[in-house]
């Protein structure tokens, strides 16, 4: 170890991550202390890494962080995740950021401060490529001064910000490709106004736990759109058709419009969502490149609606992974599986129930007949702790059915996942 260059030792220390581990390792000898001072690239202060963090006073914590940071030169990644320990004074936090901002490429900042500090003012016009803010507020964005010319990834969690400031902030990040918005406290000038976001560089957006009347996203380069646990009246995407992934989980939305963005979709994953099948299918019908389709725990807006598997077969010829779970009715068997179509490229089929019935067996059998090249079948089910005799018999009948089916389709790997 004594023959290792200090640059290599610096890389080793950077991979340790946790500040306490870095300090302990750097005390090995003079050479390791030099590597810590001049060649350490990454430093992490996380309240979960060391129980003693929770026992120290605020001033004690501030001293430890200050002493550790100020003994380094050229830090590129700084992570301070201590919002559950105590509120820090603004002055030392400003000092940490001012000391490191010229060399920082990544900043993960989750620290409650008194008073709140303006991260954008301190770190703007620098070379940050990744910025993750949590439990802070953003006010009065000045795009001419608070620019982030190199930023590629932006994450905001539990941040208070106005819709206007968020829109302006996004324009101040001309190269941002990944955007994550989680549990934001969004201030609207008008309760019925829409939040409009526009960016030419964005490729991946994740939105979680946000309630608004209307979101309009204009992103010509967008490839991934993920919405989770949101309540919206309207969500509109204006794009040039590069979208490859659409994922919706537990979202309440009256009007969802992805415009002309469906042509290059490869993955559609919808769960815990109320859909009108005809309208939803029309939205993704042009996705001829679709490889994975997941409709899980979906509820139909109209009781008479069924998922037309024949239409899926015709519209998505490259489909290789199909996952379906919804309440089955007679119509799902009579109309959902009508015709002589085949899903030639489907090699993985996942089917699930919330309430087991004899219809499920018919549905499984009908789908297997239409997947001639299937390699894997996964059955998902819910088994309650208290079961009636009738429920037990239904489950037993289904088990016997699957055994017989496995003998018929011996080349298919059958798996079960029960909750």
Tab-separated table of C-alpha atoms in Angstrom:
chain	number	residue	atom	x	y	z
A	1	UNK	CA	0.000	0.000	0.000
A	2	UNK	CA	2.892	2.374	0.665
A	3	UNK	CA	3.748	2.348	-3.051
A	4	UNK	CA	0.328	3.571	-4.167
A	5	UNK	CA	0.299	7.052	-5.748
A	6	UNK	CA	-1.557	9.659	-3.706
A	7	UNK	CA	-3.998	10.105	-6.606
A	8	UNK	CA	-5.000	6.435	-6.355
A	9	UNK	CA	-5.383	6.720	-2.584
A	10	UNK	CA	-7.597	9.754	-3.159
A	11	UNK	CA	-9.826	7.653	-5.430
A	12	UNK	CA	-10.009	4.921	-2.768
A	13	UNK	CA	-11.024	7.429	-0.100
A	14	UNK	CA	-13.612	8.937	-2.445
A	15	UNK	CA	-15.268	5.552	-2.868
A	16	UNK	CA	-15.732	5.242	0.908
A	17	UNK	CA	-18.284	8.022	0.717
A	18	UNK	CA	-19.172	8.476	4.410
A	19	UNK	CA	-17.174	11.367	5.904
A	20	UNK	CA	-16.441	9.517	9.170
A	21	UNK	CA	-14.948	6.535	7.288
A	22	UNK	CA	-12.828	8.886	5.170
A	23	UNK	CA	-11.446	10.659	8.251
A	24	UNK	CA	-10.591	7.362	9.959
A	25	UNK	CA	-8.934	5.907	6.847
A	26	UNK	CA	-6.955	9.083	6.162
A	27	UNK	CA	-5.335	8.890	9.616
A	28	UNK	CA	-3.395	5.790	8.506
A	29	UNK	CA	-0.262	7.747	7.641
A	30	UNK	CA	1.059	11.041	6.256
A	31	UNK	CA	0.570	9.919	2.657
A	32	UNK	CA	-3.113	9.115	3.225
A	33	UNK	CA	-3.620	12.468	4.943
A	34	UNK	CA	-2.109	14.180	1.897
A	35	UNK	CA	-4.472	12.214	-0.364
A	36	UNK	CA	-7.406	13.346	1.773
A	37	UNK	CA	-6.379	16.988	1.562
A	38	UNK	CA	-5.522	17.191	-2.139
A	39	UNK	CA	-7.083	14.257	-3.995
A	40	UNK	CA	-10.406	13.529	-2.295
A	41	UNK	CA	-13.274	13.968	-4.802
A	42	UNK	CA	-16.355	12.852	-2.867
A	43	UNK	CA	-17.559	13.501	0.676
A	44	UNK	CA	-20.874	12.477	2.269
A	45	UNK	CA	-22.424	13.574	5.542
A	46	UNK	CA	-25.484	11.402	6.153
A	47	UNK	CA	-27.208	11.274	9.534
A	48	UNK	CA	-27.911	7.555	8.969
A	49	UNK	CA	-24.209	6.684	8.660
A	50	UNK	CA	-23.265	7.331	12.294
A	51	UNK	CA	-25.611	7.198	15.340
A	52	UNK	CA	-23.535	9.824	17.175
A	53	UNK	CA	-24.738	12.459	14.695
A	54	UNK	CA	-28.108	12.353	16.492
A	55	UNK	CA	-26.503	12.945	19.887
A	56	UNK	CA	-24.376	15.968	19.030
A	57	UNK	CA	-25.555	19.553	19.436
A	58	UNK	CA	-26.129	21.732	16.424
A	59	UNK	CA	-22.906	23.659	16.983
A	60	UNK	CA	-21.013	20.394	17.479
A	61	UNK	CA	-22.264	19.072	14.149
A	62	UNK	CA	-21.453	22.313	12.386
A	63	UNK	CA	-17.884	22.226	13.732
A	64	UNK	CA	-17.335	18.630	12.592
A	65	UNK	CA	-18.631	19.313	9.074
A	66	UNK	CA	-16.677	22.569	8.806
A	67	UNK	CA	-13.388	21.041	9.942
A	68	UNK	CA	-13.778	18.084	7.593
A	69	UNK	CA	-14.683	20.103	4.486
A	70	UNK	CA	-12.058	22.789	5.065
A	71	UNK	CA	-9.268	20.215	5.103
A	72	UNK	CA	-10.020	19.191	1.525
A	73	UNK	CA	-9.087	20.808	-1.779
A	74	UNK	CA	-10.857	20.236	-5.082
A	75	UNK	CA	-13.981	18.459	-3.801
A	76	UNK	CA	-16.185	17.469	-6.755
A	77	UNK	CA	-19.150	15.797	-5.052
A	78	UNK	CA	-20.605	16.978	-1.739
A	79	UNK	CA	-23.593	15.302	-0.119
A	80	UNK	CA	-25.102	16.722	3.088
A	81	UNK	CA	-28.168	14.712	4.097
A	82	UNK	CA	-28.973	15.768	7.663
A	83	UNK	CA	-32.505	17.145	7.668
A	84	UNK	CA	-33.595	14.750	10.442
A	85	UNK	CA	-30.844	15.772	12.885
A	86	UNK	CA	-31.286	19.477	13.549
A	87	UNK	CA	-31.602	22.826	11.865
A	88	UNK	CA	-28.243	24.353	10.992
A	89	UNK	CA	-27.306	28.007	11.114
A	90	UNK	CA	-27.148	29.597	7.697
A	91	UNK	CA	-23.646	31.049	8.159
A	92	UNK	CA	-21.623	27.777	8.318
A	93	UNK	CA	-23.676	26.229	5.497
A	94	UNK	CA	-22.948	29.242	3.287
A	95	UNK	CA	-19.266	28.891	4.184
A	96	UNK	CA	-19.240	25.195	3.137
A	97	UNK	CA	-20.822	25.993	-0.219
A	98	UNK	CA	-18.676	29.053	-0.896
A	99	UNK	CA	-15.529	27.035	-0.130
A	100	UNK	CA	-16.394	24.162	-2.493
A	101	UNK	CA	-18.556	25.716	-5.224
A	102	UNK	CA	-15.813	26.365	-7.793
A	103	UNK	CA	-14.820	22.681	-8.023
A	104	UNK	CA	-18.169	21.000	-7.279
A	105	UNK	CA	-19.796	18.902	-9.982
A	106	UNK	CA	-22.471	17.316	-7.749
A	107	UNK	CA	-24.345	18.759	-4.779
A	108	UNK	CA	-26.887	16.756	-2.785
A	109	UNK	CA	-28.279	19.180	-0.228
A	110	UNK	CA	-30.872	18.199	2.374
A	111	UNK	CA	-30.268	20.501	5.332
A	112	UNK	CA	-32.783	22.679	7.133
A	113	UNK	CA	-31.230	26.088	7.837
A	114	UNK	CA	-32.161	29.138	9.902
A	115	UNK	CA	-32.771	31.363	8.030
A	116	UNK	CA	-33.305	29.740	4.644
A	117	UNK	CA	-30.401	30.280	2.240
A	118	UNK	CA	-30.485	30.886	-1.509
A	119	UNK	CA	-28.698	27.900	-3.039
A	120	UNK	CA	-29.209	29.226	-6.564
A	121	UNK	CA	-27.444	32.471	-5.757
A	122	UNK	CA	-24.475	30.707	-4.146
A	123	UNK	CA	-23.994	27.934	-6.719
A	124	UNK	CA	-25.200	29.663	-9.867
A	125	UNK	CA	-22.790	30.309	-12.755
A	126	UNK	CA	-20.549	27.474	-11.576
A	127	UNK	CA	-19.887	24.025	-13.063
A	128	UNK	CA	-22.494	21.962	-11.249
A	129	UNK	CA	-23.734	18.991	-13.271
A	130	UNK	CA	-25.988	17.386	-10.630
A	131	UNK	CA	-28.116	19.286	-8.103
A	132	UNK	CA	-30.492	17.624	-5.624
A	133	UNK	CA	-32.335	19.918	-3.203
A	134	UNK	CA	-34.704	18.843	-0.436
A	135	UNK	CA	-36.639	20.583	2.353
A	136	UNK	CA	-35.784	24.078	1.157
A	137	UNK	CA	-37.480	26.911	-0.660
A	138	UNK	CA	-36.744	28.642	-3.955
A	139	UNK	CA	-37.785	32.261	-4.367
A	140	UNK	CA	-37.102	35.078	-6.763
A	141	UNK	CA	-35.203	33.260	-9.511
A	142	UNK	CA	-33.056	35.607	-11.623
A	143	UNK	CA	-32.134	33.672	-14.803
A	144	UNK	CA	-29.649	36.292	-15.978
A	145	UNK	CA	-27.622	35.824	-12.782
A	146	UNK	CA	-28.510	32.376	-11.417
A	147	UNK	CA	-27.600	30.347	-14.481
A	148	UNK	CA	-26.555	26.690	-14.355
A	149	UNK	CA	-24.854	26.211	-17.746
A	150	UNK	CA	-23.542	22.692	-17.049
A	151	UNK	CA	-26.432	21.200	-15.044
A	152	UNK	CA	-27.681	17.883	-16.448
A	153	UNK	CA	-29.657	16.450	-13.525
A	154	UNK	CA	-32.005	18.374	-11.216
A	155	UNK	CA	-33.974	16.894	-8.312
A	156	UNK	CA	-36.346	18.881	-6.093
A	157	UNK	CA	-37.995	17.148	-3.120
A	158	UNK	CA	-40.247	18.794	-0.514
A	159	UNK	CA	-39.267	22.183	-1.910
A	160	UNK	CA	-41.481	25.249	-1.752
A	161	UNK	CA	-41.478	27.100	-5.061
A	162	UNK	CA	-43.881	29.120	-7.166
A	163	UNK	CA	-44.925	27.780	-10.557
A	164	UNK	CA	-43.376	30.839	-12.178
A	165	UNK	CA	-40.028	30.449	-10.401
A	166	UNK	CA	-39.893	26.759	-11.308
A	167	UNK	CA	-40.517	27.593	-14.949
A	168	UNK	CA	-37.852	30.313	-14.922
A	169	UNK	CA	-35.390	28.060	-13.093
A	170	UNK	CA	-35.771	25.406	-15.784
A	171	UNK	CA	-34.915	27.922	-18.504
A	172	UNK	CA	-31.765	28.797	-16.529
A	173	UNK	CA	-30.608	25.160	-16.975
A	174	UNK	CA	-30.160	24.872	-20.775
A	175	UNK	CA	-28.542	21.397	-20.631
A	176	UNK	CA	-30.735	19.666	-18.038
A	177	UNK	CA	-31.677	16.156	-19.182
A	178	UNK	CA	-33.087	14.555	-16.010
A	179	UNK	CA	-35.716	16.252	-13.821
A	180	UNK	CA	-37.299	14.854	-10.650
A	181	UNK	CA	-40.107	16.708	-8.850
A	182	UNK	CA	-41.317	15.088	-5.608
A	183	UNK	CA	-43.863	16.448	-3.110
A	184	UNK	CA	-43.371	20.061	-4.118
A	185	UNK	CA	-45.267	22.844	-2.403
A	186	UNK	CA	-46.166	24.766	-5.552
A	187	UNK	CA	-47.450	28.279	-5.101
A	188	UNK	CA	-49.840	29.396	-7.832
A	189	UNK	CA	-50.707	33.016	-8.593
A	190	UNK	CA	-54.195	31.804	-9.490
A	191	UNK	CA	-55.725	28.569	-8.100
A	192	UNK	CA	-57.007	27.706	-11.587
A	193	UNK	CA	-53.840	28.648	-13.449
A	194	UNK	CA	-51.700	26.063	-15.203
A	195	UNK	CA	-48.045	25.308	-14.560
A	196	UNK	CA	-46.162	25.552	-17.831
A	197	UNK	CA	-42.663	24.097	-18.161
A	198	UNK	CA	-40.620	24.422	-21.329
A	199	UNK	CA	-37.242	22.874	-22.105
A	200	UNK	CA	-35.474	21.681	-25.253
A	201	UNK	CA	-32.905	19.457	-23.514
A	202	UNK	CA	-35.028	17.395	-21.091
A	203	UNK	CA	-35.040	13.630	-21.744
A	204	UNK	CA	-36.345	12.152	-18.492
A	205	UNK	CA	-38.945	13.555	-16.066
A	206	UNK	CA	-40.302	11.965	-12.874
A	207	UNK	CA	-43.218	13.632	-11.062
A	208	UNK	CA	-44.506	12.312	-7.726
A	209	UNK	CA	-47.067	13.442	-5.127
A	210	UNK	CA	-48.056	16.706	-6.809
A	211	UNK	CA	-51.576	18.131	-6.934
A	212	UNK	CA	-52.382	20.780	-9.529
A	213	UNK	CA	-55.169	21.757	-11.863
A	214	UNK	CA	-53.104	21.700	-15.043
A	215	UNK	CA	-49.553	20.927	-16.126
A	216	UNK	CA	-48.332	21.713	-19.626
A	217	UNK	CA	-44.915	20.292	-20.412
A	218	UNK	CA	-43.208	21.347	-23.610
A	219	UNK	CA	-40.168	19.118	-24.104
A	220	UNK	CA	-39.184	18.224	-27.649
A	221	UNK	CA	-36.461	15.750	-26.620
A	222	UNK	CA	-38.383	13.899	-23.892
A	223	UNK	CA	-37.833	10.119	-23.848
A	224	UNK	CA	-39.166	9.098	-20.411
A	225	UNK	CA	-42.306	10.336	-18.656
A	226	UNK	CA	-43.196	8.971	-15.207
A	227	UNK	CA	-46.122	10.132	-13.070
A	228	UNK	CA	-46.797	8.701	-9.610
A	229	UNK	CA	-49.327	9.454	-6.870
A	230	UNK	CA	-50.459	12.716	-8.483
A	231	UNK	CA	-53.835	14.453	-8.599
A	232	UNK	CA	-54.313	16.492	-11.766
A	233	UNK	CA	-57.188	17.676	-13.857
A	234	UNK	CA	-55.120	18.071	-17.012
A	235	UNK	CA	-51.662	16.898	-18.067
A	236	UNK	CA	-50.508	17.819	-21.559
A	237	UNK	CA	-47.227	16.894	-23.195
A	238	UNK	CA	-46.068	18.850	-26.227
A	239	UNK	CA	-43.170	16.998	-27.834
A	240	UNK	CA	-41.705	15.866	-31.142
A	241	UNK	CA	-42.356	12.163	-30.714
A	242	UNK	CA	-39.189	10.867	-29.056
A	243	UNK	CA	-41.008	9.432	-26.035
A	244	UNK	CA	-39.918	5.829	-25.367
A	245	UNK	CA	-41.294	5.177	-21.869
A	246	UNK	CA	-44.635	6.141	-20.333
A	247	UNK	CA	-45.233	5.074	-16.741
A	248	UNK	CA	-48.309	6.018	-14.705
A	249	UNK	CA	-48.874	4.770	-11.142
A	250	UNK	CA	-51.758	5.757	-8.856
A	251	UNK	CA	-52.564	8.959	-10.713
A	252	UNK	CA	-55.902	10.738	-10.792
A	253	UNK	CA	-56.213	12.761	-13.987
A	254	UNK	CA	-59.278	13.810	-15.961
A	255	UNK	CA	-57.498	14.612	-19.218
A	256	UNK	CA	-54.172	13.045	-20.199
A	257	UNK	CA	-52.720	14.056	-23.543
A	258	UNK	CA	-49.306	13.079	-24.883
A	259	UNK	CA	-50.077	14.537	-28.298
A	260	UNK	CA	-48.052	13.081	-31.147
A	261	UNK	CA	-45.473	11.572	-28.803
A	262	UNK	CA	-46.545	7.928	-29.017
A	263	UNK	CA	-44.942	6.784	-32.256
A	264	UNK	CA	-41.640	5.707	-30.674
A	265	UNK	CA	-43.024	4.331	-27.408
A	266	UNK	CA	-41.325	1.088	-26.381
A	267	UNK	CA	-42.654	0.699	-22.815
A	268	UNK	CA	-46.104	1.578	-21.441
A	269	UNK	CA	-46.612	0.782	-17.742
A	270	UNK	CA	-49.945	1.772	-16.179
A	271	UNK	CA	-50.989	0.705	-12.678
A	272	UNK	CA	-53.641	1.682	-10.101
A	273	UNK	CA	-55.284	3.861	-12.692
A	274	UNK	CA	-58.814	4.402	-13.982
A	275	UNK	CA	-58.881	4.231	-17.768
A	276	UNK	CA	-61.340	4.486	-20.605
A	277	UNK	CA	-59.879	1.739	-22.785
A	278	UNK	CA	-61.002	3.132	-26.143
A	279	UNK	CA	-59.548	6.559	-25.341
A	280	UNK	CA	-56.352	5.168	-23.815
A	281	UNK	CA	-55.803	2.799	-26.706
A	282	UNK	CA	-56.317	5.630	-29.193
A	283	UNK	CA	-53.570	7.577	-27.382
A	284	UNK	CA	-50.974	4.804	-27.836
A	285	UNK	CA	-52.356	3.094	-30.966
A	286	UNK	CA	-49.525	4.360	-33.197
A	287	UNK	CA	-46.837	2.820	-30.968
A	288	UNK	CA	-45.788	0.160	-33.456
A	289	UNK	CA	-42.415	-0.217	-31.668
A	290	UNK	CA	-44.011	-1.121	-28.324
A	291	UNK	CA	-42.168	-4.006	-26.625
A	292	UNK	CA	-43.621	-3.961	-23.091
A	293	UNK	CA	-47.227	-3.262	-22.127
A	294	UNK	CA	-48.351	-3.386	-18.499
A	295	UNK	CA	-51.922	-2.666	-17.411
A	296	UNK	CA	-51.966	-3.557	-13.721
A	297	UNK	CA	-54.783	-3.073	-11.211
A	298	UNK	CA	-56.510	-0.788	-13.697
A	299	UNK	CA	-60.180	0.092	-13.370
A	300	UNK	CA	-62.375	0.745	-16.369
A	301	UNK	CA	-64.309	3.990	-16.467
A	302	UNK	CA	-67.139	2.115	-18.147
A	303	UNK	CA	-68.259	-1.249	-16.751
A	304	UNK	CA	-68.911	-2.573	-20.259
A	305	UNK	CA	-65.365	-1.951	-21.480
A	306	UNK	CA	-62.812	-4.713	-22.037
A	307	UNK	CA	-59.198	-4.773	-23.152
A	308	UNK	CA	-59.307	-5.973	-26.745
A	309	UNK	CA	-56.320	-8.317	-27.060
A	310	UNK	CA	-56.867	-8.683	-30.808
A	311	UNK	CA	-56.392	-4.939	-31.233
A	312	UNK	CA	-53.241	-5.114	-29.097
A	313	UNK	CA	-51.923	-7.854	-31.364
A	314	UNK	CA	-52.611	-5.803	-34.498
A	315	UNK	CA	-51.227	-2.486	-33.237
A	316	UNK	CA	-48.148	-3.726	-31.379
A	317	UNK	CA	-46.488	-6.432	-33.511
A	318	UNK	CA	-43.161	-6.194	-31.619
A	319	UNK	CA	-44.734	-6.746	-28.182
A	320	UNK	CA	-42.620	-9.226	-26.200
A	321	UNK	CA	-43.700	-8.656	-22.572
A	322	UNK	CA	-47.401	-8.390	-21.697
A	323	UNK	CA	-48.714	-7.845	-18.129
A	324	UNK	CA	-52.444	-7.672	-17.402
A	325	UNK	CA	-54.434	-7.438	-14.176
A	326	UNK	CA	-57.974	-6.107	-13.871
A	327	UNK	CA	-61.410	-7.231	-12.738
A	328	UNK	CA	-62.577	-9.974	-15.064
A	329	UNK	CA	-66.108	-10.218	-16.379
A	330	UNK	CA	-67.718	-12.530	-18.926
A	331	UNK	CA	-67.167	-9.857	-21.556
A	332	UNK	CA	-63.396	-10.088	-21.092
A	333	UNK	CA	-63.564	-13.700	-22.301
A	334	UNK	CA	-66.264	-13.287	-24.945
A	335	UNK	CA	-65.031	-10.061	-26.565
A	336	UNK	CA	-61.508	-9.528	-25.259
A	337	UNK	CA	-60.267	-12.799	-26.788
A	338	UNK	CA	-62.394	-13.003	-29.907
A	339	UNK	CA	-60.772	-13.673	-33.279
A	340	UNK	CA	-57.950	-15.945	-34.422
A	341	UNK	CA	-55.105	-13.512	-33.749
A	342	UNK	CA	-51.753	-14.505	-32.233
A	343	UNK	CA	-49.195	-12.658	-30.126
A	344	UNK	CA	-46.228	-14.162	-31.946
A	345	UNK	CA	-43.453	-12.201	-30.219
A	346	UNK	CA	-44.725	-12.353	-26.628
A	347	UNK	CA	-42.222	-14.410	-24.623
A	348	UNK	CA	-43.170	-13.207	-21.109
A	349	UNK	CA	-46.785	-13.085	-19.927
A	350	UNK	CA	-47.807	-11.833	-16.483
A	351	UNK	CA	-51.406	-12.183	-15.348
A	352	UNK	CA	-52.928	-11.228	-12.021
A	353	UNK	CA	-56.108	-11.267	-9.990
A	354	UNK	CA	-57.425	-9.380	-6.984
A	355	UNK	CA	-60.423	-11.697	-6.538
A	356	UNK	CA	-59.958	-15.247	-7.825
A	357	UNK	CA	-62.772	-16.725	-9.933
A	358	UNK	CA	-63.256	-19.491	-12.488
A	359	UNK	CA	-63.097	-16.844	-15.225
A	360	UNK	CA	-59.419	-16.383	-14.492
A	361	UNK	CA	-58.634	-19.960	-15.583
A	362	UNK	CA	-60.484	-19.443	-18.865
A	363	UNK	CA	-58.647	-16.177	-19.418
A	364	UNK	CA	-55.224	-17.754	-18.797
A	365	UNK	CA	-55.986	-20.640	-21.147
A	366	UNK	CA	-57.249	-18.302	-23.877
A	367	UNK	CA	-54.154	-16.116	-23.726
A	368	UNK	CA	-51.749	-19.076	-23.723
A	369	UNK	CA	-53.321	-20.370	-26.917
A	370	UNK	CA	-52.509	-17.048	-28.560
A	371	UNK	CA	-48.859	-16.884	-27.444
A	372	UNK	CA	-47.183	-19.671	-29.464
A	373	UNK	CA	-43.625	-18.633	-28.542
A	374	UNK	CA	-44.178	-17.984	-24.833
A	375	UNK	CA	-41.247	-18.870	-22.561
A	376	UNK	CA	-42.400	-17.593	-19.172
A	377	UNK	CA	-45.780	-17.276	-17.437
A	378	UNK	CA	-46.031	-15.445	-14.106
A	379	UNK	CA	-49.271	-15.650	-12.116
A	380	UNK	CA	-49.819	-12.899	-9.532
A	381	UNK	CA	-52.562	-13.293	-6.948
A	382	UNK	CA	-53.925	-12.032	-3.676
A	383	UNK	CA	-54.665	-14.655	-1.015
A	384	UNK	CA	-56.560	-13.357	2.001
A	385	UNK	CA	-55.846	-14.634	5.515
A	386	UNK	CA	-59.468	-15.617	6.076
A	387	UNK	CA	-60.995	-17.634	3.256
A	388	UNK	CA	-64.425	-19.118	2.806
A	389	UNK	CA	-64.786	-22.733	1.751
A	390	UNK	CA	-65.867	-21.540	-1.676
A	391	UNK	CA	-62.732	-19.412	-2.064
A	392	UNK	CA	-60.532	-22.335	-1.032
A	393	UNK	CA	-62.229	-24.574	-3.568
A	394	UNK	CA	-61.809	-21.990	-6.330
A	395	UNK	CA	-58.102	-21.675	-5.546
A	396	UNK	CA	-57.738	-25.467	-5.479
A	397	UNK	CA	-59.485	-25.765	-8.850
A	398	UNK	CA	-57.188	-23.127	-10.309
A	399	UNK	CA	-54.107	-24.932	-8.968
A	400	UNK	CA	-55.237	-28.191	-10.578
A	401	UNK	CA	-55.923	-26.338	-13.809
A	402	UNK	CA	-52.408	-24.850	-13.872
A	403	UNK	CA	-50.898	-28.311	-13.278
A	404	UNK	CA	-52.756	-29.674	-16.313
A	405	UNK	CA	-51.839	-26.611	-18.333
A	406	UNK	CA	-48.143	-27.002	-17.440
A	407	UNK	CA	-48.176	-30.521	-18.841
A	408	UNK	CA	-49.648	-29.228	-22.102
A	409	UNK	CA	-47.156	-26.351	-22.345
A	410	UNK	CA	-44.100	-28.101	-20.925
A	411	UNK	CA	-41.606	-25.636	-22.413
A	412	UNK	CA	-43.107	-22.676	-20.526
A	413	UNK	CA	-41.571	-21.664	-17.188
A	414	UNK	CA	-44.531	-21.112	-14.817
A	415	UNK	CA	-44.052	-18.983	-11.691
A	416	UNK	CA	-46.388	-17.800	-8.940
A	417	UNK	CA	-46.214	-14.623	-6.876
A	418	UNK	CA	-48.882	-14.323	-4.163
A	419	UNK	CA	-49.531	-11.518	-1.700
